[in-house]
mmCIF file of C-alpha atoms and ligand atoms in Angstrom:
data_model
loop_
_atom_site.group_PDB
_atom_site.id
_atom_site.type_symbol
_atom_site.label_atom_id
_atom_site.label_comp_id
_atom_site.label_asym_id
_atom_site.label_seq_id
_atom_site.Cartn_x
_atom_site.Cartn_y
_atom_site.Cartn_z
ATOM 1 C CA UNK A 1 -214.057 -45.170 43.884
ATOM 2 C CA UNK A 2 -215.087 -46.682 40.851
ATOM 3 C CA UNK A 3 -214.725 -43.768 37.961
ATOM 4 C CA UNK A 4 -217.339 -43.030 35.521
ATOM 5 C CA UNK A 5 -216.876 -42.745 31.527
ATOM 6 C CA UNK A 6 -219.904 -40.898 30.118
ATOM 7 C CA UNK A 7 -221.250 -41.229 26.407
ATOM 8 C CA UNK A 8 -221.805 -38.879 23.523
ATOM 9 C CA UNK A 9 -222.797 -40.509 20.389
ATOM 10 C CA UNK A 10 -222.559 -38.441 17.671
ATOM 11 C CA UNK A 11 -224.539 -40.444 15.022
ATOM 12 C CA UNK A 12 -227.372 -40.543 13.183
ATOM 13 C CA UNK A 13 -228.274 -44.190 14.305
ATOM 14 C CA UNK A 14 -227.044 -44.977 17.709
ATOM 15 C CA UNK A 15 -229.540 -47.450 19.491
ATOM 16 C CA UNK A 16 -229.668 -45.691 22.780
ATOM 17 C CA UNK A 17 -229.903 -42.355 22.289
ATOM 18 C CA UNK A 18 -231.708 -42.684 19.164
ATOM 19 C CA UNK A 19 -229.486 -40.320 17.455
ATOM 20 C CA UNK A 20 -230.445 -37.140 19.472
ATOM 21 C CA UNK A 21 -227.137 -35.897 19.743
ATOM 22 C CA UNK A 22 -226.343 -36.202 15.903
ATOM 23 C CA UNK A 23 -225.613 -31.983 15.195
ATOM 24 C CA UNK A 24 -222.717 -31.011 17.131
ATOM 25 C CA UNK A 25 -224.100 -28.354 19.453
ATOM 26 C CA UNK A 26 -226.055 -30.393 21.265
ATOM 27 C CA UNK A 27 -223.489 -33.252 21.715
ATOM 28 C CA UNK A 28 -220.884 -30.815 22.550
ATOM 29 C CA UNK A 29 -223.287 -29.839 25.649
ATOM 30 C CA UNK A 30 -224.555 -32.894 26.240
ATOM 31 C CA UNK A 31 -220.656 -33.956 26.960
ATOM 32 C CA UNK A 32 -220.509 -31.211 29.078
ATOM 33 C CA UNK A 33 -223.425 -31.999 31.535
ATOM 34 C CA UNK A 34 -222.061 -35.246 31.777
ATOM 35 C CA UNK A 35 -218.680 -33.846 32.917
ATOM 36 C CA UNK A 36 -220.346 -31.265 35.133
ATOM 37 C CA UNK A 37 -222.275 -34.779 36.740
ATOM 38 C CA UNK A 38 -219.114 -36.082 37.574
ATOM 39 C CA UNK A 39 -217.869 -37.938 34.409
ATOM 40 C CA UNK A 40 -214.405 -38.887 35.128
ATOM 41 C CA UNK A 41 -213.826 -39.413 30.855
ATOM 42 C CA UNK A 42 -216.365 -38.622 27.948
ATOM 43 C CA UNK A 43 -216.050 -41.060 24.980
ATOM 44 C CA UNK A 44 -217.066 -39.357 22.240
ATOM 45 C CA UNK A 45 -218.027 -42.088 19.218
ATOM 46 C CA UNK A 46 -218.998 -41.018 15.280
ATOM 47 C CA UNK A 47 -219.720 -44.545 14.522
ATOM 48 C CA UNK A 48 -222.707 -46.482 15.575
ATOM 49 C CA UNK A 49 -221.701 -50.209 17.080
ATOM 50 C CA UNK A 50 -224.881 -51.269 17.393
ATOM 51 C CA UNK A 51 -225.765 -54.654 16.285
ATOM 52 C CA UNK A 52 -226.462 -54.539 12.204
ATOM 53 C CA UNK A 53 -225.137 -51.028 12.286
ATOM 54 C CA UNK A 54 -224.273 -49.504 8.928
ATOM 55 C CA UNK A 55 -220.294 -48.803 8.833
ATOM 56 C CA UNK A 56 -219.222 -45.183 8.486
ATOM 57 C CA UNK A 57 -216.102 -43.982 6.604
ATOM 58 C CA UNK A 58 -213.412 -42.581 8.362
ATOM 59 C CA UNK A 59 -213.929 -38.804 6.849
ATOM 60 C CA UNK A 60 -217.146 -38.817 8.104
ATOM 61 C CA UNK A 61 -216.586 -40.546 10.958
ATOM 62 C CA UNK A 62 -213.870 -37.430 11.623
ATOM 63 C CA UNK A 63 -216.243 -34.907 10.272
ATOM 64 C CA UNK A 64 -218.731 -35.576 13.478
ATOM 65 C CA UNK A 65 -216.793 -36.764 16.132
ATOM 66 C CA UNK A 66 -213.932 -33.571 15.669
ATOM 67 C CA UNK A 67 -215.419 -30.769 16.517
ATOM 68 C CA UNK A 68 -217.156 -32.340 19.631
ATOM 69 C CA UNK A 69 -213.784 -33.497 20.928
ATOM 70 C CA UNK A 70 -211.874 -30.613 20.364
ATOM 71 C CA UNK A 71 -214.525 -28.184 21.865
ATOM 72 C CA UNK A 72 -214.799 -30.466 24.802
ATOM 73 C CA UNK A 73 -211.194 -30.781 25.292
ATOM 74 C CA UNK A 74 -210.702 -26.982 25.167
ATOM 75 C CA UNK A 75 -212.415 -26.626 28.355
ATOM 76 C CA UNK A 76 -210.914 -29.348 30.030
ATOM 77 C CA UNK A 77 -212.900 -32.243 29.810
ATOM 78 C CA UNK A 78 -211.099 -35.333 29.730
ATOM 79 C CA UNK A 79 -212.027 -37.124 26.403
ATOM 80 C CA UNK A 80 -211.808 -40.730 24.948
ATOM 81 C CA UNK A 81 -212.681 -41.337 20.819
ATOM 82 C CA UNK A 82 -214.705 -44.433 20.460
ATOM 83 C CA UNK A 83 -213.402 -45.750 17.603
ATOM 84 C CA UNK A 84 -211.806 -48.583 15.346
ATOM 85 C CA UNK A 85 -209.928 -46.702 12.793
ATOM 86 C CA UNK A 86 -205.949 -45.595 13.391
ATOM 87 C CA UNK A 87 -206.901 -42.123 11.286
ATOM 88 C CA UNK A 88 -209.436 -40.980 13.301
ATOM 89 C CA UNK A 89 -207.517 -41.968 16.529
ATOM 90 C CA UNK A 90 -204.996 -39.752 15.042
ATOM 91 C CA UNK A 91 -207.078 -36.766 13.962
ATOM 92 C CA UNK A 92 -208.811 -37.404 17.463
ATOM 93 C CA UNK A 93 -206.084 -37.362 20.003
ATOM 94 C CA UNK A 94 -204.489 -34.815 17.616
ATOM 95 C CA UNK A 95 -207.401 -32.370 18.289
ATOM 96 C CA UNK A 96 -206.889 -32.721 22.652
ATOM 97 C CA UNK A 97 -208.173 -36.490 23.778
ATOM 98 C CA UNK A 98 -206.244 -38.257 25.235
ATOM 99 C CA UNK A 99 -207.590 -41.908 25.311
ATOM 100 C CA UNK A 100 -208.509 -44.423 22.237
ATOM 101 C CA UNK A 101 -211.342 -46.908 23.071
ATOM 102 C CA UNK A 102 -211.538 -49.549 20.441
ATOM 103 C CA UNK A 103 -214.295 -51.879 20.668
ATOM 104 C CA UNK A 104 -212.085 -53.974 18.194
ATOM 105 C CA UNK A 105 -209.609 -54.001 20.549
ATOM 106 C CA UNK A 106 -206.835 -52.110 18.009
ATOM 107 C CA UNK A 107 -207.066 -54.989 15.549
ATOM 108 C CA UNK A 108 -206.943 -52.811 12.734
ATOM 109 C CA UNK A 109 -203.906 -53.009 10.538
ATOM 110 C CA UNK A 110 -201.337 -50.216 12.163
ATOM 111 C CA UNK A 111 -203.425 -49.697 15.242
ATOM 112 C CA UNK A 112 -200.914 -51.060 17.836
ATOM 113 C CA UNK A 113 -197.933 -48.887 16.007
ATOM 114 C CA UNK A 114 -200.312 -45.872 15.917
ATOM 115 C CA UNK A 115 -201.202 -45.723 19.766
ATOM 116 C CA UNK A 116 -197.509 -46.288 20.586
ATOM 117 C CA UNK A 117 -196.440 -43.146 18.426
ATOM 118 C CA UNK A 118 -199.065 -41.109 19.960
ATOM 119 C CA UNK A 119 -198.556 -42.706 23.387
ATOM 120 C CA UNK A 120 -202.262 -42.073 24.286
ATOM 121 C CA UNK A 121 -203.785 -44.342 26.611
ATOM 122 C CA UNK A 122 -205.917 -47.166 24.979
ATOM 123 C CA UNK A 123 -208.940 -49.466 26.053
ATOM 124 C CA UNK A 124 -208.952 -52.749 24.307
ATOM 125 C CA UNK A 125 -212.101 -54.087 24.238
ATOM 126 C CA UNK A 126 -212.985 -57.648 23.141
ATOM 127 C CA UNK A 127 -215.892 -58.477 20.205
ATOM 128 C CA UNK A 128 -216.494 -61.494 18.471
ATOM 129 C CA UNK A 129 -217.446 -61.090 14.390
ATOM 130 C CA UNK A 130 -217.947 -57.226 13.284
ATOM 131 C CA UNK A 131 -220.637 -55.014 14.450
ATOM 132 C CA UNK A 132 -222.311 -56.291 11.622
ATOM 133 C CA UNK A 133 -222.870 -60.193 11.998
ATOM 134 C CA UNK A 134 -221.579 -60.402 15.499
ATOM 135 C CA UNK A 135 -225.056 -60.840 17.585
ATOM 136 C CA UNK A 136 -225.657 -63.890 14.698
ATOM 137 C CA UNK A 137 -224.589 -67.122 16.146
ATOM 138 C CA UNK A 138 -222.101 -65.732 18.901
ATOM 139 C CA UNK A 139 -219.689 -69.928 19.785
ATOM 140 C CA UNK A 140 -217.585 -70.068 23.134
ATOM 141 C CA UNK A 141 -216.512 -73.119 24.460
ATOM 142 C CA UNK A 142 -215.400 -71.099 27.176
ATOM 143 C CA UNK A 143 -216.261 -67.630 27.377
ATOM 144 C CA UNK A 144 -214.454 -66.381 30.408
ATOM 145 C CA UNK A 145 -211.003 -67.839 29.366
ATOM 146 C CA UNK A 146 -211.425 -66.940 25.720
ATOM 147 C CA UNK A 147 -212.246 -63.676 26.331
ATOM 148 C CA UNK A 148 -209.243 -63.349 29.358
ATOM 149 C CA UNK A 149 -206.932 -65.275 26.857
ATOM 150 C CA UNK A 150 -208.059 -62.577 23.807
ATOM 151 C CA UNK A 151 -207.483 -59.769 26.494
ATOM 152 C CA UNK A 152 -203.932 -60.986 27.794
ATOM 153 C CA UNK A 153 -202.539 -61.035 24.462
ATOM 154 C CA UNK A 154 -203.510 -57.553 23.184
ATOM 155 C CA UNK A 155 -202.116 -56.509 26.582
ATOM 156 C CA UNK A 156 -198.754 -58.055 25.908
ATOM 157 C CA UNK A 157 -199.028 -57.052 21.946
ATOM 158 C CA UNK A 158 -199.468 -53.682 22.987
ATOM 159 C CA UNK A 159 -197.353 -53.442 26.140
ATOM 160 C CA UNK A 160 -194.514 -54.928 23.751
ATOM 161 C CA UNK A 161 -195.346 -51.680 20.956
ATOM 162 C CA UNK A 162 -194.083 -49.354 23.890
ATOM 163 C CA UNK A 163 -197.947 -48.860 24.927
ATOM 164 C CA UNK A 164 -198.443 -48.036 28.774
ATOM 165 C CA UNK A 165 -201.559 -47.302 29.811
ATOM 166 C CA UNK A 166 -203.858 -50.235 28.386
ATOM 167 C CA UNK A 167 -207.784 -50.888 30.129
ATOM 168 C CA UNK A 168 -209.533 -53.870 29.190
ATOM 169 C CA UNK A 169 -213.061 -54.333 28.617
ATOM 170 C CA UNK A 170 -215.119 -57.698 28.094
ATOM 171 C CA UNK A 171 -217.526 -56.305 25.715
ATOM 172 C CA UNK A 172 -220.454 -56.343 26.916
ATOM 173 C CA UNK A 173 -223.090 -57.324 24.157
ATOM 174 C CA UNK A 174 -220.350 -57.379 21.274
ATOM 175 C CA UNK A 175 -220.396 -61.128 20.366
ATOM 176 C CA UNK A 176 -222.554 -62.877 23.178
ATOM 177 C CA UNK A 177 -225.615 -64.404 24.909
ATOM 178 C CA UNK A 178 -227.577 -63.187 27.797
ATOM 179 C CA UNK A 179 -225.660 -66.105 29.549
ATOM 180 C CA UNK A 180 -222.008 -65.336 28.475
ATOM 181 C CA UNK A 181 -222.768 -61.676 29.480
ATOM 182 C CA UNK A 182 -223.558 -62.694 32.957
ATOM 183 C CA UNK A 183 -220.652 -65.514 32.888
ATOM 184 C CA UNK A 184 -218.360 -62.341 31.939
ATOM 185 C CA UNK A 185 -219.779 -60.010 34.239
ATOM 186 C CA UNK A 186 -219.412 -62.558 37.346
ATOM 187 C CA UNK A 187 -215.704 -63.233 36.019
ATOM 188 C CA UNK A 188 -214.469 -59.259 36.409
ATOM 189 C CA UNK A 189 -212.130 -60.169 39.363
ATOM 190 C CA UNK A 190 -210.932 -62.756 37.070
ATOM 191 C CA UNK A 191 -210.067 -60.344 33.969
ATOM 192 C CA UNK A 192 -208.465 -58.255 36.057
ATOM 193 C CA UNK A 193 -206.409 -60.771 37.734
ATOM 194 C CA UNK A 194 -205.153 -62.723 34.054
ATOM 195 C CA UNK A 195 -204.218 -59.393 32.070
ATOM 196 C CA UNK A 196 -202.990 -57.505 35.294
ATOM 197 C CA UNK A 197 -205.099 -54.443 34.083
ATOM 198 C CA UNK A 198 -207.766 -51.958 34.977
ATOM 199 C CA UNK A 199 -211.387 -53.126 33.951
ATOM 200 C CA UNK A 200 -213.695 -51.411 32.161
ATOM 201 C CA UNK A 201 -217.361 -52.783 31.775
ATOM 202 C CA UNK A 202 -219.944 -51.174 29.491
ATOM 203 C CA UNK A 203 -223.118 -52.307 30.351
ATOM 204 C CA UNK A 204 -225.421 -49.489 30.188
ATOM 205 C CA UNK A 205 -228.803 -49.560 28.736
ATOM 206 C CA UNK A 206 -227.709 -52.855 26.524
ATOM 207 C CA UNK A 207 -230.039 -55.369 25.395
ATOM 208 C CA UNK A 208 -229.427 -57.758 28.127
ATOM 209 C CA UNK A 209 -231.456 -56.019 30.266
ATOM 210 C CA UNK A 210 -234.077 -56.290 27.810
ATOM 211 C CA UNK A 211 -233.920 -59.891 27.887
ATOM 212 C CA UNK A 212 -233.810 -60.316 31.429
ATOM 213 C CA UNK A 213 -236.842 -58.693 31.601
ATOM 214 C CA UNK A 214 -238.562 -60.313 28.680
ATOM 215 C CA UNK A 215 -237.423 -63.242 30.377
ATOM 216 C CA UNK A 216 -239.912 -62.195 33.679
ATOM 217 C CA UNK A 217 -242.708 -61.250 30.970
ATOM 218 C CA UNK A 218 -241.778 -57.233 30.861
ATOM 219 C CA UNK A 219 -242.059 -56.198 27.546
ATOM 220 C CA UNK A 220 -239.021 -53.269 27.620
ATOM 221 C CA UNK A 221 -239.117 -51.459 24.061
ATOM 222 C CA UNK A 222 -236.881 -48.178 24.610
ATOM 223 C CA UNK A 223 -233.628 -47.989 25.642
ATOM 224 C CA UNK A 224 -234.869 -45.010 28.478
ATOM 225 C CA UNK A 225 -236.752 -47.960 30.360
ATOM 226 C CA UNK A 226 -233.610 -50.015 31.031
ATOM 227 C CA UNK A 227 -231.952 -47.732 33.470
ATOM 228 C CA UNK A 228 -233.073 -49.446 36.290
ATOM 229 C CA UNK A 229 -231.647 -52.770 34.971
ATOM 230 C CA UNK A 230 -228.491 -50.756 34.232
ATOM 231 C CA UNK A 231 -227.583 -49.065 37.641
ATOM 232 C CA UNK A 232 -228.181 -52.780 38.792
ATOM 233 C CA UNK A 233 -225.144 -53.924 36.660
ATOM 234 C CA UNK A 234 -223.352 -51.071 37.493
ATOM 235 C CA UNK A 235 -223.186 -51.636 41.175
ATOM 236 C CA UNK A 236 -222.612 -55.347 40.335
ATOM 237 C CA UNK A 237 -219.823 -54.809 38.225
ATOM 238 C CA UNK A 238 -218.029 -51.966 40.900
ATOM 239 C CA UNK A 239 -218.092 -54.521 43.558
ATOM 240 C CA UNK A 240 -216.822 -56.622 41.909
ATOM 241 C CA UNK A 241 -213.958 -54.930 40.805
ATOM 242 C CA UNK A 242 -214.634 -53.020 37.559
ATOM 243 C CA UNK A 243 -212.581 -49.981 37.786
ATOM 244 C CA UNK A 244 -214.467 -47.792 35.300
ATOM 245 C CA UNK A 245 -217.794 -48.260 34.077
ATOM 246 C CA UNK A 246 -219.096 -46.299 30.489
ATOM 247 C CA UNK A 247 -222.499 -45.113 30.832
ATOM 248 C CA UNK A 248 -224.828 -43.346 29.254
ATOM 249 C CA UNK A 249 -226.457 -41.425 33.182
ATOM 250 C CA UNK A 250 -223.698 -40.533 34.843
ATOM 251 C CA UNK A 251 -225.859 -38.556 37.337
ATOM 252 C CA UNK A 252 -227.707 -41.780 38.191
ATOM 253 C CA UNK A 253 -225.019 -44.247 38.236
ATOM 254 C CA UNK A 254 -222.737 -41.888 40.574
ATOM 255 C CA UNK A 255 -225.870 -41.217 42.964
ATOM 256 C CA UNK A 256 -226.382 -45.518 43.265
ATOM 257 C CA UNK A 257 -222.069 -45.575 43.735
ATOM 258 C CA UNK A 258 -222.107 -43.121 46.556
ATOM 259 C CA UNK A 259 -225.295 -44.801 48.056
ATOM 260 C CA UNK A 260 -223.782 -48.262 47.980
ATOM 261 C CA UNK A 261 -220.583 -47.342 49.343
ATOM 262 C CA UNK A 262 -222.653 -45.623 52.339
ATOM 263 C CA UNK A 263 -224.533 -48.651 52.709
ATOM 264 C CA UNK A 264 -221.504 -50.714 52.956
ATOM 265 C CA UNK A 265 -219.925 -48.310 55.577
ATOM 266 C CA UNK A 266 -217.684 -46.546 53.404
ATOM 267 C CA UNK A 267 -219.067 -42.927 54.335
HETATM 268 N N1 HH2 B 301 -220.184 -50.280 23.955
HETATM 269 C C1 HH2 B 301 -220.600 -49.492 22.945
HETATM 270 C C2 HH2 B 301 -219.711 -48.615 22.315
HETATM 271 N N2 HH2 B 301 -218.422 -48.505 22.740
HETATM 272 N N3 HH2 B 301 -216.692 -49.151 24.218
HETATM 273 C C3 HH2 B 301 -216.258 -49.914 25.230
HETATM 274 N N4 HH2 B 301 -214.979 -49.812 25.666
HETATM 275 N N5 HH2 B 301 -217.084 -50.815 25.858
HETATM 276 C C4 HH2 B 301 -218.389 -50.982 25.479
HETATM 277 O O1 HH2 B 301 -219.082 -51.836 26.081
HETATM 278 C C5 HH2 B 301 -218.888 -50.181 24.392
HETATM 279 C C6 HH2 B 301 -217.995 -49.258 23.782
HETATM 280 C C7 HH2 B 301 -222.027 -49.556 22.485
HETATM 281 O O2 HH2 B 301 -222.866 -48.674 23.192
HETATM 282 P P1 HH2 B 301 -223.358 -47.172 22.722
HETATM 283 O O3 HH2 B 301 -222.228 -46.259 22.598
HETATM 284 O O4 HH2 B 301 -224.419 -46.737 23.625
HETATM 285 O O5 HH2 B 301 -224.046 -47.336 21.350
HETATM 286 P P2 HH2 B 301 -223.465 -47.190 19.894
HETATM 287 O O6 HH2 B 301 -222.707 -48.420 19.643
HETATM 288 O O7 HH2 B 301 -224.713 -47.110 19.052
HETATM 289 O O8 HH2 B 301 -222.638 -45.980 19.790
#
């Protein structure tokens, strides 16, 4: 079965929840419901990667994704800490999780030596450019084997480090066109295949689906009205081999899973 990584943004600015789980409290349960809906993970990120997206500092970044980890990780909740700086992967894993997502696929000076010290699991994502320019002019010649040929040698950077349990992720939306999205999201098998690794795929409620259906004339403003276009991708990207997918309703995407797999005889 395909596992499920649910997301808590704790930030004022994050595109899809619109920043409503910015005070603690309410992330804190809002990681919790998505556990009790069958999260297998909950990533819980204090920086906003959306496109144009101011950059946060790494004390502040600490300051609001801390407490939510640790509180969550009390219970038992498995946690990951979205996030691109070594310190806060530190402070994070330090305070009970146990994974480090990176959407800059631990690029960051010391990253690679910091995840092998704290022998956490890591999930290396791939982005082209910074949060900040990267939707700009986003050049492949070839996306699939750039982004394969990106992936396999993070994989054998880290692997070398003494790192042992590495996920990779195409980044969805971090560097790309509706077209090298799809080309990626077709291309899973592929991924997995090259860097020998599970896949990750986080498509949930990104803008793709917003072109798609711009593309058919719907005119899709909030980030609530692409769930439809988002459970689509989701059962997409499970059968065809994603072995994790980070979304935002975990309730939702586990109910189209479990009706899928009926469908296709599984139960
Ligand atoms: N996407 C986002 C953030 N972190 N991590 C991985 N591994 N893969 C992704 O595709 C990915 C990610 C962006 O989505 P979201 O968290 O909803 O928004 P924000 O960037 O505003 O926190």
């Amino acid at each position: 079965m395909t596992r499920l990584m649910g997301i808590v943004n704790v930030t004022p600015d994050s595109f899809s929840d619109g920043g409503r789980y910015a005070a603690m409290d309410p992330a804190i349960a809002h990681g919790l419901k998505l556990w009790g809906e069958g999260a297998d993970v909950v990533d819980v990120g204090g920086e906003s990667t959306r496109p144009g997206a101011a950059p946060v500092d790494a004390e502040e970044e600490v300051r609001r994704a801390l407490p939510v980890v640790s509180a969550l990780a009390r219970v038992g909740v498995k946690v990951s800490i979205d996030t691109m700086k070594p310190s806060v992967a530190e402070a994070a894993i330090g305070a009970g999780a146990t994974i480090w997502n990176d959407v800059n696929g631990l690029r960051a000076p010391g990253a690679v030596e910091t995840a092998a010290r704290l022998k956490c699991g890591v999930i290396v994502m791939h982005m082209q450019g910074g949060p900040q320019t990267m939707q700009a002019a986003p050049s492949y010649v070839d996306v699939v084997a750039e982004v394969a040929a990106f992936l396999r040698v993070r994989v054998a950077t880290l692997a070398d480090a003494g790192v042992a349990d590495i996920t990779v992720d195409p980044g969805i939306g971090f560097g790309k066109t509706l077209a090298q999205n799809l080309a990626l999201l077709r291309a899973l098998p592929r991924l997995r295949e090259e860097t020998g690794r599970p896949v990750l795929v986080g498509a949930s409620r990104k803008s793709f689906v917003g072109k798609i259906e711009a593309r058919a004339g719907v005119a899709v403003s909030k980030e609530d009205a692409r769930i439809g276009g988002s459970l689509a991708a989701a059962l997409f990207a499970a059968r065809n081999g994603a072995d994790m997918l980070r979304v935002h309703d975990v309730a939702e995407t586990a109910q189209a899973l479990r009706v899928a797999d009926a469908l296709e005889g599984g139960a």
